[in-house]
Amino acid sequence: MLGLMQHQPLLISAMIEHAARHHHDGEIVSRRVEGDIHRYTYTELAARSRQVANALDASSVAQGDRVASLAWNGYRHMELYFGVSGSGRVLHTINPRLHPEQVAWIINHAEDVIVCFDTTFTPIIQAVHSKCPGVKQWVALCDADKLPADTGIPQLLSYEAWIGGQATTYKWPDLDENTASSMCYTSGTTGNPKAALYSHRSTTLHAYGAALPDVMCLSATDAVLPVVPMFHVNAWGLPYAAAITGAKVVFPGPAMDGKSIYELVEAEGVTMAAGVPTIWQMLLGHILPNNLKFSTLNRTVIGGSACPPAMIKTFEDVLNVKVLHAWGMTEMSPLGTLGKLKNKQLQLSEAEQQKILEKQGRTVYGVDMKIVNENGEDQPWDGKTYGDLLVRGPWIISKYYKQEGNDPLVYDAQGRGWFPTGDVATIDADGFMQITDRSKDVIKSGGEWISSIDIENIAMAHPAVAMAASIGMPHPKWDERPIVVVSLKPGQQVTKEELLQFYDGKLAKWQIPDDVVFVEAIPLGATGKMLKTKVRESLQGYQLPTA
Amino acid sequence: MLGLMQHQPLLISAMIEHAARHHHDGEIVSRRVEGDIHRYTYTELAARSRQVANALDASSVAQGDRVASLAWNGYRHMELYFGVSGSGRVLHTINPRLHPEQVAWIINHAEDVIVCFDTTFTPIIQAVHSKCPGVKQWVALCDADKLPADTGIPQLLSYEAWIGGQATTYKWPDLDENTASSMCYTSGTTGNPKAALYSHRSTTLHAYGAALPDVMCLSATDAVLPVVPMFHVNAWGLPYAAAITGAKVVFPGPAMDGKSIYELVEAEGVTMAAGVPTIWQMLLGHILPNNLKFSTLNRTVIGGSACPPAMIKTFEDVLNVKVLHAWGMTEMSPLGTLGKLKNKQLQLSEAEQQKILEKQGRTVYGVDMKIVNENGEDQPWDGKTYGDLLVRGPWIISKYYKQEGNDPLVYDAQGRGWFPTGDVATIDADGFMQITDRSKDVIKSGGEWISSIDIENIAMAHPAVAMAASIGMPHPKWDERPIVVVSLKPGQQVTKEELLQFYDGKLAKWQIPDDVVFVEAIPLGATGKMLKTKVRESLQGYQLPTA
Ligand SMILES: Nc1ncnc2c1ncn2[C@@H]1O[C@H](COP(=O)(O)OP(=O)(O)OP(=O)(O)O)[C@@H](O)[C@H]1O
Ligand SMILES: Nc1ncnc2c1ncn2[C@@H]1O[C@H](COP(=O)(O)OP(=O)(O)OP(=O)(O)O)[C@@H](O)[C@H]1O
Ligand SMILES: [Mg+2]
Ligand SMILES: [Mg+2]
């Protein structure tokens, strides 16, 4: 027997119409490529999203066709989020930090028919357009009179010219909620990027989950600053979660330096910001030397790679800003877990609470997780036993785009499919998960595993260290031994011996790295993560002093 | 093109398994019929819910069959919530405050095959069992050795005997998420009760919505006290929302008096409580004379009927407890709107904020609403214009149970069905809705509408008044004129003239009632609402002094 409830598909168009109806004067503030601050409301955002939908109809873009963006966080990008997906097309967000060659490959692989780009990225488009014959229209996200001239890009159109003449009303289609809405390729940290294809349903459920009090806790009293890019996993779903909660949105545009971000937070009364650790390091690099404080920011979500405990402590102690440590993946829309205390933990000492909040946190309702050993057997939730982390849930992929024949899921005895994250983790009795490593980065020494993240976090707590990557090097007796590759903060000094001493008492003797290698900079990938593949390459010919 | 996300139906079984896995030691504390306090954890709740599922299998209860409960708020009732619905049966919660005749009618109308009841209600079951031939099993929610003797109820079984021998493991079925999960009849305030038939999907989406920061804001740091009964609209969905967030749950059982509730709140560290205004009036009647304060309670959700502004003010000013004024219906699972300020309103004066928070609030994401005139035309959101309130959303009914031929929805130009609430309301520019009346209770005087709720709220702000019902009486010239029927607080006195004077300056002259009628008590319905139908009956032969 079926229930007798209204059949309403969960659609992205419903989010923007909700925002326009119930939060009409909620603000969207954007720093633009031009450098100025642009502000308007959900009413205008919705109207212009409908114009985008009409422009796509006028351009005869079919349902399900991919429309790409190569853009900073800003209002026009947000219009594409709602206009493209809402009207039944698929928004393909491209990471502009990729090599032009990779961009071309991704455009062709996704079969994008329209590509919208910020003028910052004109050189990329100039480099790739001739290699992308499937693209019918290139659109520069700018005013008609700012269209870059003499680019050689065929039939280049300005966004404002493209949507300007269109009606601001639109009848959003009544889609099946499982219709594809957007797609994103993984960061390519461990190999070639693969694409996740999200649906209206997964995006809506993720937005509910992300807004929950024990997750990002989003409400109409918030002003949210997504520093995390809209070109990677939908800025962690913030544009959607903001629309359903009526939060004010503040977009940094291309100005990702510490000073610009700080000023925007202060000027716009930002209460919550979200970003990867490398971005916050830049922010702290501006704030701490200048003795600045935040007047409205009360929390920041940090994820994408492990947030060093030293950073959490600085935010808490110096800036009175709560860090919410989150873990997720492109394949998970991306939110999997986030660290918030439970009731019984409120009585613990600050140091004990801190230890809990350093972990990657508890699952968002909808996501389930487990850790397994090499035979696929469930491992205990004791906070100590490592295992391969598997996840399932309605906003987690079942397959990668265009790899239909290839089922990445692992099935349990009940026939339920679990997605293998490629991460190694512990889970404690309270359900707090801690990533110890990527499975590809695990260091195996004498039959035991050593967490590279532990080694890195300790190094990064040293005042002289800017960034640290720990790598397992082949060892004749122990199989592998860890070393730590380190870049220093400007003007800071530390010797190998001092740094190794710094590990004393913080790790078991056998877990302490055998060597320190100083480098100018640690190579970062397109989403700001350390590229250990590159670090390893740069160490070719390196000889362990202990081997 | 469909997305490539995991297909996972939104099921009630997933909620309880989530709670057991991720909040295993989260507490469920219940005051029992026996008077003692029972406490256990989500682990045991889940285990016993699985026993319920196994017991239903053993009793050969088919998928979709209705299993009824007639019970207070307590852990066994919560086990039925998950065990009955999770295993594919439909939990039919019956209001024990109904007349036995109505109970029998409802059991037969729903075609219940099993009825589980608290022993408080043994007399009701004794009165009805012979009239309910479809019921195969009567189950008393008690220990085996507490089974009431000599009741005449055939083959009466204790709940513990029924589930006790069953396994604590169970393979929950992979249901279609639109499968019926539970049902509830409306309060019967305005006519005969009709049943809503909820689904797993609607219940899950409602739980996400209810837990949002701008709604009930539920988290694993909360201890929630649902005073609102589990026998009516699933205690506003709190059992589900608690399971998905890991909140501690505190159940009052049959002890609904002010003293018991207050002591439970204090003993269990309750942070959030939910109930109808009449219940809170009893609570305040205990707290205020005794000068008590709350040490942990920080908010209370009040709804089901209009919460008098005087009550909101008392909670805020005297007890430092925020009142969240909510509006909903059985037909809406029940949450429609809830009053939380937006960012821009945080700057307003306390008095201005108070005015906003007296309204019934903004929609929960998922629900949309509009007001229309008698021709079905949209009315402006100006906070002044009255209209019939219509709603739509995935947790709102499309039809009533067993009225398949009868479509209650009203369709707009886009073909979308809206449910007519039977309430009359205003909506302001910020989306805050205010109920002015039931459409059946609207008072029409000289072509203008007068809000009976306004008249009642003012009377109830008078220190001598316990409860007030305003009714339109026929008038030869004005069509109708309002009077106010009033019951006084114990030991309090006020004259008709004094009370009418109390309206001076609070309403326009023509809106002030023509007369006051004092009564011992105002008749209440089964969910604690004033029964204006009964008030009107009791006024037969009454003559307006002004007519
Ligand atoms: N809070 C965190 N702590 C540690 N690692 C994290 C955290 N958040 C995310 N990660 C890492 O990021 C991964 C997900 O990143 P993303 O989907 O952007 O691409 P990627 O895994 O870096 O790239 P690729 O899959 O192409 O190699 C996770 O699997 C995990 O390894
Ligand atoms: N906060 C509130 N303020 C005013 N009225 C409210 C509020 N919350 C609920 N209501 C009233 O309660 C109604 C829903 O109640 P419920 O579904 O329990 O049954 P009922 O409408 O009282 O009974 P019936 O439909 O059988 O006559 C709403 O339509 C509205 O009239
Ligand atoms: Mg990856
Ligand atoms: Mg009703």
PDB file of N, CA and C in Angstrom, chain B residues 315-388:
ATOM      1  N   PHE B 315       7.288  33.126  28.698  1.00  0.00           N
ATOM      2  CA  PHE B 315       8.404  32.201  28.510  1.00  0.00           C
ATOM      3  C   PHE B 315       9.717  32.971  28.330  1.00  0.00           C
ATOM      4  N   GLU B 316       9.660  34.015  27.522  1.00  0.00           N
ATOM      5  CA  GLU B 316      10.874  34.794  27.236  1.00  0.00           C
ATOM      6  C   GLU B 316      11.347  35.559  28.463  1.00  0.00           C
ATOM      7  N   ASP B 317      10.446  36.358  29.009  1.00  0.00           N
ATOM      8  CA  ASP B 317      10.847  37.336  30.034  1.00  0.00           C
ATOM      9  C   ASP B 317      11.060  36.691  31.387  1.00  0.00           C
ATOM     10  N   VAL B 318      10.180  35.781  31.752  1.00  0.00           N
ATOM     11  CA  VAL B 318      10.265  35.206  33.096  1.00  0.00           C
ATOM     12  C   VAL B 318      11.163  33.977  33.120  1.00  0.00           C
ATOM     13  N   LEU B 319      11.118  33.190  32.063  1.00  0.00           N
ATOM     14  CA  LEU B 319      11.807  31.887  32.121  1.00  0.00           C
ATOM     15  C   LEU B 319      13.022  31.798  31.202  1.00  0.00           C
ATOM     16  N   ASN B 320      13.243  32.835  30.409  1.00  0.00           N
ATOM     17  CA  ASN B 320      14.392  32.840  29.500  1.00  0.00           C
ATOM     18  C   ASN B 320      14.374  31.637  28.538  1.00  0.00           C
ATOM     19  N   VAL B 321      13.187  31.287  28.110  1.00  0.00           N
ATOM     20  CA  VAL B 321      13.012  30.185  27.165  1.00  0.00           C
ATOM     21  C   VAL B 321      12.412  30.766  25.884  1.00  0.00           C
ATOM     22  N   LYS B 322      13.042  30.487  24.756  1.00  0.00           N
ATOM     23  CA  LYS B 322      12.544  30.978  23.465  1.00  0.00           C
ATOM     24  C   LYS B 322      11.343  30.156  23.042  1.00  0.00           C
ATOM     25  N   VAL B 323      10.280  30.834  22.630  1.00  0.00           N
ATOM     26  CA  VAL B 323       9.137  30.125  22.070  1.00  0.00           C
ATOM     27  C   VAL B 323       9.250  30.130  20.545  1.00  0.00           C
ATOM     28  N   LEU B 324       9.173  28.949  19.966  1.00  0.00           N
ATOM     29  CA  LEU B 324       9.125  28.830  18.514  1.00  0.00           C
ATOM     30  C   LEU B 324       7.686  28.495  18.163  1.00  0.00           C
ATOM     31  N   HIS B 325       7.017  29.475  17.601  1.00  0.00           N
ATOM     32  CA  HIS B 325       5.599  29.306  17.283  1.00  0.00           C
ATOM     33  C   HIS B 325       5.483  28.584  15.944  1.00  0.00           C
ATOM     34  N   ALA B 326       4.835  27.424  15.978  1.00  0.00           N
ATOM     35  CA  ALA B 326       4.752  26.594  14.775  1.00  0.00           C
ATOM     36  C   ALA B 326       3.310  26.384  14.364  1.00  0.00           C
ATOM     37  N   TRP B 327       3.108  26.195  13.097  1.00  0.00           N
ATOM     38  CA  TRP B 327       1.793  25.894  12.564  1.00  0.00           C
ATOM     39  C   TRP B 327       1.880  24.670  11.672  1.00  0.00           C
ATOM     40  N   GLY B 328       0.894  23.828  11.795  1.00  0.00           N
ATOM     41  CA  GLY B 328       0.857  22.652  10.946  1.00  0.00           C
ATOM     42  C   GLY B 328      -0.482  21.977  11.029  1.00  0.00           C
ATOM     43  N   MET B 329      -0.578  20.840  10.387  1.00  0.00           N
ATOM     44  CA  MET B 329      -1.823  20.090  10.326  1.00  0.00           C
ATOM     45  C   MET B 329      -1.506  18.606  10.247  1.00  0.00           C
ATOM     46  N   THR B 330      -2.450  17.803  10.662  1.00  0.00           N
ATOM     47  CA  THR B 330      -2.342  16.363  10.461  1.00  0.00           C
ATOM     48  C   THR B 330      -2.016  16.083   9.001  1.00  0.00           C
ATOM     49  N   GLU B 331      -2.640  16.827   8.125  1.00  0.00           N
ATOM     50  CA  GLU B 331      -2.473  16.609   6.688  1.00  0.00           C
ATOM     51  C   GLU B 331      -1.079  17.028   6.201  1.00  0.00           C
ATOM     52  N   MET B 332      -0.272  17.630   7.109  1.00  0.00           N
ATOM     53  CA  MET B 332       1.038  18.154   6.716  1.00  0.00           C
ATOM     54  C   MET B 332       2.187  17.516   7.495  1.00  0.00           C
ATOM     55  N   SER B 333       1.918  16.444   8.188  1.00  0.00           N
ATOM     56  CA  SER B 333       2.957  15.585   8.814  1.00  0.00           C
ATOM     57  C   SER B 333       3.609  16.049  10.118  1.00  0.00           C
ATOM     58  N   PRO B 334       3.391  17.136  10.765  1.00  0.00           N
ATOM     59  CA  PRO B 334       2.449  18.211  10.508  1.00  0.00           C
ATOM     60  C   PRO B 334       3.098  19.535  10.135  1.00  0.00           C
ATOM     61  N   LEU B 335       4.445  19.622  10.050  1.00  0.00           N
ATOM     62  CA  LEU B 335       5.064  20.949  10.067  1.00  0.00           C
ATOM     63  C   LEU B 335       4.914  21.749   8.778  1.00  0.00           C
ATOM     64  N   GLY B 336       4.359  22.946   8.903  1.00  0.00           N
ATOM     65  CA  GLY B 336       4.247  23.842   7.774  1.00  0.00           C
ATOM     66  C   GLY B 336       5.138  25.055   7.927  1.00  0.00           C
ATOM     67  N   THR B 337       4.976  25.740   9.036  1.00  0.00           N
ATOM     68  CA  THR B 337       5.755  26.960   9.268  1.00  0.00           C
ATOM     69  C   THR B 337       6.238  27.001  10.712  1.00  0.00           C
ATOM     70  N   LEU B 338       7.249  27.813  10.938  1.00  0.00           N
ATOM     71  CA  LEU B 338       7.781  28.023  12.281  1.00  0.00           C
ATOM     72  C   LEU B 338       8.456  29.390  12.305  1.00  0.00           C
ATOM     73  N   GLY B 339       8.324  30.055  13.428  1.00  0.00           N
ATOM     74  CA  GLY B 339       8.795  31.439  13.529  1.00  0.00           C
ATOM     75  C   GLY B 339      10.224  31.559  14.026  1.00  0.00           C
ATOM     76  N   LYS B 340      11.124  31.902  13.124  1.00  0.00           N
ATOM     77  CA  LYS B 340      12.517  32.222  13.483  1.00  0.00           C
ATOM     78  C   LYS B 340      12.890  33.482  12.726  1.00  0.00           C
ATOM     79  N   LEU B 341      13.602  34.366  13.395  1.00  0.00           N
ATOM     80  CA  LEU B 341      13.972  35.624  12.771  1.00  0.00           C
ATOM     81  C   LEU B 341      14.969  35.421  11.642  1.00  0.00           C
ATOM     82  N   LYS B 342      14.942  36.368  10.701  1.00  0.00           N
ATOM     83  CA  LYS B 342      15.958  36.424   9.660  1.00  0.00           C
ATOM     84  C   LYS B 342      17.059  37.390  10.095  1.00  0.00           C
ATOM     85  N   ASN B 343      18.157  37.328   9.399  1.00  0.00           N
ATOM     86  CA  ASN B 343      19.321  38.154   9.726  1.00  0.00           C
ATOM     87  C   ASN B 343      18.969  39.633   9.906  1.00  0.00           C
ATOM     88  N   LYS B 344      18.256  40.182   8.926  1.00  0.00           N
ATOM     89  CA  LYS B 344      17.986  41.629   8.972  1.00  0.00           C
ATOM     90  C   LYS B 344      17.096  42.003  10.152  1.00  0.00           C
ATOM     91  N   GLN B 345      16.370  41.023  10.688  1.00  0.00           N
ATOM     92  CA  GLN B 345      15.464  41.317  11.805  1.00  0.00           C
ATOM     93  C   GLN B 345      16.184  41.292  13.143  1.00  0.00           C
ATOM     94  N   LEU B 346      17.424  40.838  13.142  1.00  0.00           N
ATOM     95  CA  LEU B 346      18.176  40.774  14.403  1.00  0.00           C
ATOM     96  C   LEU B 346      18.484  42.176  14.929  1.00  0.00           C
ATOM     97  N   GLN B 347      18.422  43.160  14.038  1.00  0.00           N
ATOM     98  CA  GLN B 347      18.701  44.539  14.481  1.00  0.00           C
ATOM     99  C   GLN B 347      17.463  45.227  15.080  1.00  0.00           C
ATOM    100  N   LEU B 348      16.295  44.640  14.920  1.00  0.00           N
ATOM    101  CA  LEU B 348      15.066  45.301  15.383  1.00  0.00           C
ATOM    102  C   LEU B 348      14.993  45.355  16.902  1.00  0.00           C
ATOM    103  N   SER B 349      14.126  46.206  17.410  1.00  0.00           N
ATOM    104  CA  SER B 349      13.903  46.282  18.852  1.00  0.00           C
ATOM    105  C   SER B 349      13.228  44.996  19.319  1.00  0.00           C
ATOM    106  N   GLU B 350      13.321  44.751  20.607  1.00  0.00           N
ATOM    107  CA  GLU B 350      12.723  43.530  21.150  1.00  0.00           C
ATOM    108  C   GLU B 350      11.216  43.479  20.860  1.00  0.00           C
ATOM    109  N   ALA B 351      10.571  44.623  20.992  1.00  0.00           N
ATOM    110  CA  ALA B 351       9.121  44.664  20.766  1.00  0.00           C
ATOM    111  C   ALA B 351       8.789  44.328  19.317  1.00  0.00           C
ATOM    112  N   GLU B 352       9.584  44.838  18.401  1.00  0.00           N
ATOM    113  CA  GLU B 352       9.334  44.550  16.986  1.00  0.00           C
ATOM    114  C   GLU B 352       9.582  43.075  16.680  1.00  0.00           C
ATOM    115  N   GLN B 353      10.638  42.531  17.275  1.00  0.00           N
ATOM    116  CA  GLN B 353      10.921  41.101  17.077  1.00  0.00           C
ATOM    117  C   GLN B 353       9.781  40.254  17.628  1.00  0.00           C
ATOM    118  N   GLN B 354       9.307  40.637  18.804  1.00  0.00           N
ATOM    119  CA  GLN B 354       8.207  39.924  19.457  1.00  0.00           C
ATOM    120  C   GLN B 354       7.007  39.840  18.512  1.00  0.00           C
ATOM    121  N   LYS B 355       6.682  40.970  17.890  1.00  0.00           N
ATOM    122  CA  LYS B 355       5.539  41.027  16.960  1.00  0.00           C
ATOM    123  C   LYS B 355       5.700  39.994  15.839  1.00  0.00           C
ATOM    124  N   ILE B 356       6.929  39.878  15.338  1.00  0.00           N
ATOM    125  CA  ILE B 356       7.183  38.920  14.253  1.00  0.00           C
ATOM    126  C   ILE B 356       7.041  37.494  14.767  1.00  0.00           C
ATOM    127  N   LEU B 357       7.561  37.269  15.968  1.00  0.00           N
ATOM    128  CA  LEU B 357       7.583  35.902  16.495  1.00  0.00           C
ATOM    129  C   LEU B 357       6.215  35.444  16.991  1.00  0.00           C
ATOM    130  N   GLU B 358       5.280  36.376  17.095  1.00  0.00           N
ATOM    131  CA  GLU B 358       3.903  35.983  17.432  1.00  0.00           C
ATOM    132  C   GLU B 358       3.210  35.322  16.250  1.00  0.00           C
ATOM    133  N   LYS B 359       3.703  35.609  15.067  1.00  0.00           N
ATOM    134  CA  LYS B 359       3.112  34.998  13.869  1.00  0.00           C
ATOM    135  C   LYS B 359       3.433  33.511  13.832  1.00  0.00           C
ATOM    136  N   GLN B 360       2.798  32.807  12.904  1.00  0.00           N
ATOM    137  CA  GLN B 360       3.006  31.359  12.848  1.00  0.00           C
ATOM    138  C   GLN B 360       4.275  30.992  12.074  1.00  0.00           C
ATOM    139  N   GLY B 361       4.919  32.002  11.461  1.00  0.00           N
ATOM    140  CA  GLY B 361       6.261  31.772  10.954  1.00  0.00           C
ATOM    141  C   GLY B 361       6.417  31.543   9.470  1.00  0.00           C
ATOM    142  N   ARG B 362       7.627  31.144   9.107  1.00  0.00           N
ATOM    143  CA  ARG B 362       8.003  30.942   7.708  1.00  0.00           C
ATOM    144  C   ARG B 362       7.934  29.461   7.352  1.00  0.00           C
ATOM    145  N   THR B 363       7.825  29.160   6.074  1.00  0.00           N
ATOM    146  CA  THR B 363       7.740  27.752   5.657  1.00  0.00           C
ATOM    147  C   THR B 363       9.062  27.025   5.875  1.00  0.00           C
ATOM    148  N   VAL B 364       8.929  25.786   6.208  1.00  0.00           N
ATOM    149  CA  VAL B 364      10.049  24.855   6.238  1.00  0.00           C
ATOM    150  C   VAL B 364      10.383  24.525   4.790  1.00  0.00           C
ATOM    151  N   TYR B 365      11.682  24.432   4.428  1.00  0.00           N
ATOM    152  CA  TYR B 365      11.969  24.139   3.028  1.00  0.00           C
ATOM    153  C   TYR B 365      11.342  22.806   2.613  1.00  0.00           C
ATOM    154  N   GLY B 366      10.615  22.851   1.538  1.00  0.00           N
ATOM    155  CA  GLY B 366       9.842  21.696   1.082  1.00  0.00           C
ATOM    156  C   GLY B 366       8.383  22.093   0.957  1.00  0.00           C
ATOM    157  N   VAL B 367       7.944  22.941   1.889  1.00  0.00           N
ATOM    158  CA  VAL B 367       6.560  23.408   1.888  1.00  0.00           C
ATOM    159  C   VAL B 367       6.498  24.755   1.175  1.00  0.00           C
ATOM    160  N   ASP B 368       5.513  24.921   0.315  1.00  0.00           N
ATOM    161  CA  ASP B 368       5.232  26.254  -0.222  1.00  0.00           C
ATOM    162  C   ASP B 368       3.811  26.610   0.183  1.00  0.00           C
ATOM    163  N   MET B 369       3.521  27.906   0.217  1.00  0.00           N
ATOM    164  CA  MET B 369       2.183  28.315   0.626  1.00  0.00           C
ATOM    165  C   MET B 369       1.765  29.546  -0.161  1.00  0.00           C
ATOM    166  N   LYS B 370       0.473  29.792  -0.179  1.00  0.00           N
ATOM    167  CA  LYS B 370      -0.041  31.025  -0.778  1.00  0.00           C
ATOM    168  C   LYS B 370      -1.407  31.305  -0.169  1.00  0.00           C
ATOM    169  N   ILE B 371      -1.841  32.555  -0.277  1.00  0.00           N
ATOM    170  CA  ILE B 371      -3.191  32.897   0.155  1.00  0.00           C
ATOM    171  C   ILE B 371      -3.972  33.359  -1.065  1.00  0.00           C
ATOM    172  N   VAL B 372      -5.233  32.957  -1.107  1.00  0.00           N
ATOM    173  CA  VAL B 372      -6.068  33.288  -2.269  1.00  0.00           C
ATOM    174  C   VAL B 372      -7.416  33.834  -1.798  1.00  0.00           C
ATOM    175  N   ASN B 373      -8.056  34.586  -2.677  1.00  0.00           N
ATOM    176  CA  ASN B 373      -9.401  35.068  -2.356  1.00  0.00           C
ATOM    177  C   ASN B 373     -10.445  34.037  -2.807  1.00  0.00           C
ATOM    178  N   GLU B 374     -11.706  34.415  -2.693  1.00  0.00           N
ATOM    179  CA  GLU B 374     -12.759  33.436  -2.966  1.00  0.00           C
ATOM    180  C   GLU B 374     -12.765  32.976  -4.433  1.00  0.00           C
ATOM    181  N   ASN B 375     -12.091  33.733  -5.314  1.00  0.00           N
ATOM    182  CA  ASN B 375     -11.991  33.306  -6.708  1.00  0.00           C
ATOM    183  C   ASN B 375     -10.707  32.540  -6.993  1.00  0.00           C
ATOM    184  N   GLY B 376      -9.970  32.237  -5.938  1.00  0.00           N
ATOM    185  CA  GLY B 376      -8.738  31.482  -6.126  1.00  0.00           C
ATOM    186  C   GLY B 376      -7.572  32.330  -6.595  1.00  0.00           C
ATOM    187  N   GLU B 377      -7.747  33.662  -6.558  1.00  0.00           N
ATOM    188  CA  GLU B 377      -6.675  34.536  -7.033  1.00  0.00           C
ATOM    189  C   GLU B 377      -5.670  34.835  -5.916  1.00  0.00           C
ATOM    190  N   ASP B 378      -4.390  34.761  -6.273  1.00  0.00           N
ATOM    191  CA  ASP B 378      -3.308  35.051  -5.334  1.00  0.00           C
ATOM    192  C   ASP B 378      -3.503  36.405  -4.665  1.00  0.00           C
ATOM    193  N   GLN B 379      -3.311  36.439  -3.366  1.00  0.00           N
ATOM    194  CA  GLN B 379      -3.399  37.685  -2.626  1.00  0.00           C
ATOM    195  C   GLN B 379      -2.001  38.174  -2.257  1.00  0.00           C
ATOM    196  N   PRO B 380      -1.869  39.489  -2.097  1.00  0.00           N
ATOM    197  CA  PRO B 380      -0.524  40.046  -1.832  1.00  0.00           C
ATOM    198  C   PRO B 380       0.032  39.621  -0.477  1.00  0.00           C
ATOM    199  N   TRP B 381       1.370  39.555  -0.425  1.00  0.00           N
ATOM    200  CA  TRP B 381       2.077  39.262   0.821  1.00  0.00           C
ATOM    201  C   TRP B 381       2.419  40.596   1.484  1.00  0.00           C
ATOM    202  N   ASP B 382       1.409  41.195   2.091  1.00  0.00           N
ATOM    203  CA  ASP B 382       1.618  42.511   2.702  1.00  0.00           C
ATOM    204  C   ASP B 382       1.405  42.477   4.214  1.00  0.00           C
ATOM    205  N   GLY B 383       1.143  41.288   4.744  1.00  0.00           N
ATOM    206  CA  GLY B 383       0.923  41.170   6.185  1.00  0.00           C
ATOM    207  C   GLY B 383      -0.427  41.679   6.635  1.00  0.00           C
ATOM    208  N   LYS B 384      -1.279  42.090   5.675  1.00  0.00           N
ATOM    209  CA  LYS B 384      -2.590  42.641   6.028  1.00  0.00           C
ATOM    210  C   LYS B 384      -3.728  41.917   5.339  1.00  0.00           C
ATOM    211  N   THR B 385      -3.532  41.635   4.051  1.00  0.00           N
ATOM    212  CA  THR B 385      -4.611  41.026   3.279  1.00  0.00           C
ATOM    213  C   THR B 385      -4.847  39.577   3.722  1.00  0.00           C
ATOM    214  N   TYR B 386      -6.107  39.292   4.049  1.00  0.00           N
ATOM    215  CA  TYR B 386      -6.483  37.924   4.430  1.00  0.00           C
ATOM    216  C   TYR B 386      -6.701  37.078   3.201  1.00  0.00           C
ATOM    217  N   GLY B 387      -6.459  35.804   3.316  1.00  0.00           N
ATOM    218  CA  GLY B 387      -6.833  34.898   2.239  1.00  0.00           C
ATOM    219  C   GLY B 387      -6.899  33.476   2.744  1.00  0.00           C
ATOM    220  N   ASP B 388      -7.515  32.613   1.966  1.00  0.00           N
ATOM    221  CA  ASP B 388      -7.501  31.182   2.279  1.00  0.00           C
ATOM    222  C   ASP B 388      -6.098  30.662   2.042  1.00  0.00           C
TER     223      ASP B 388
END
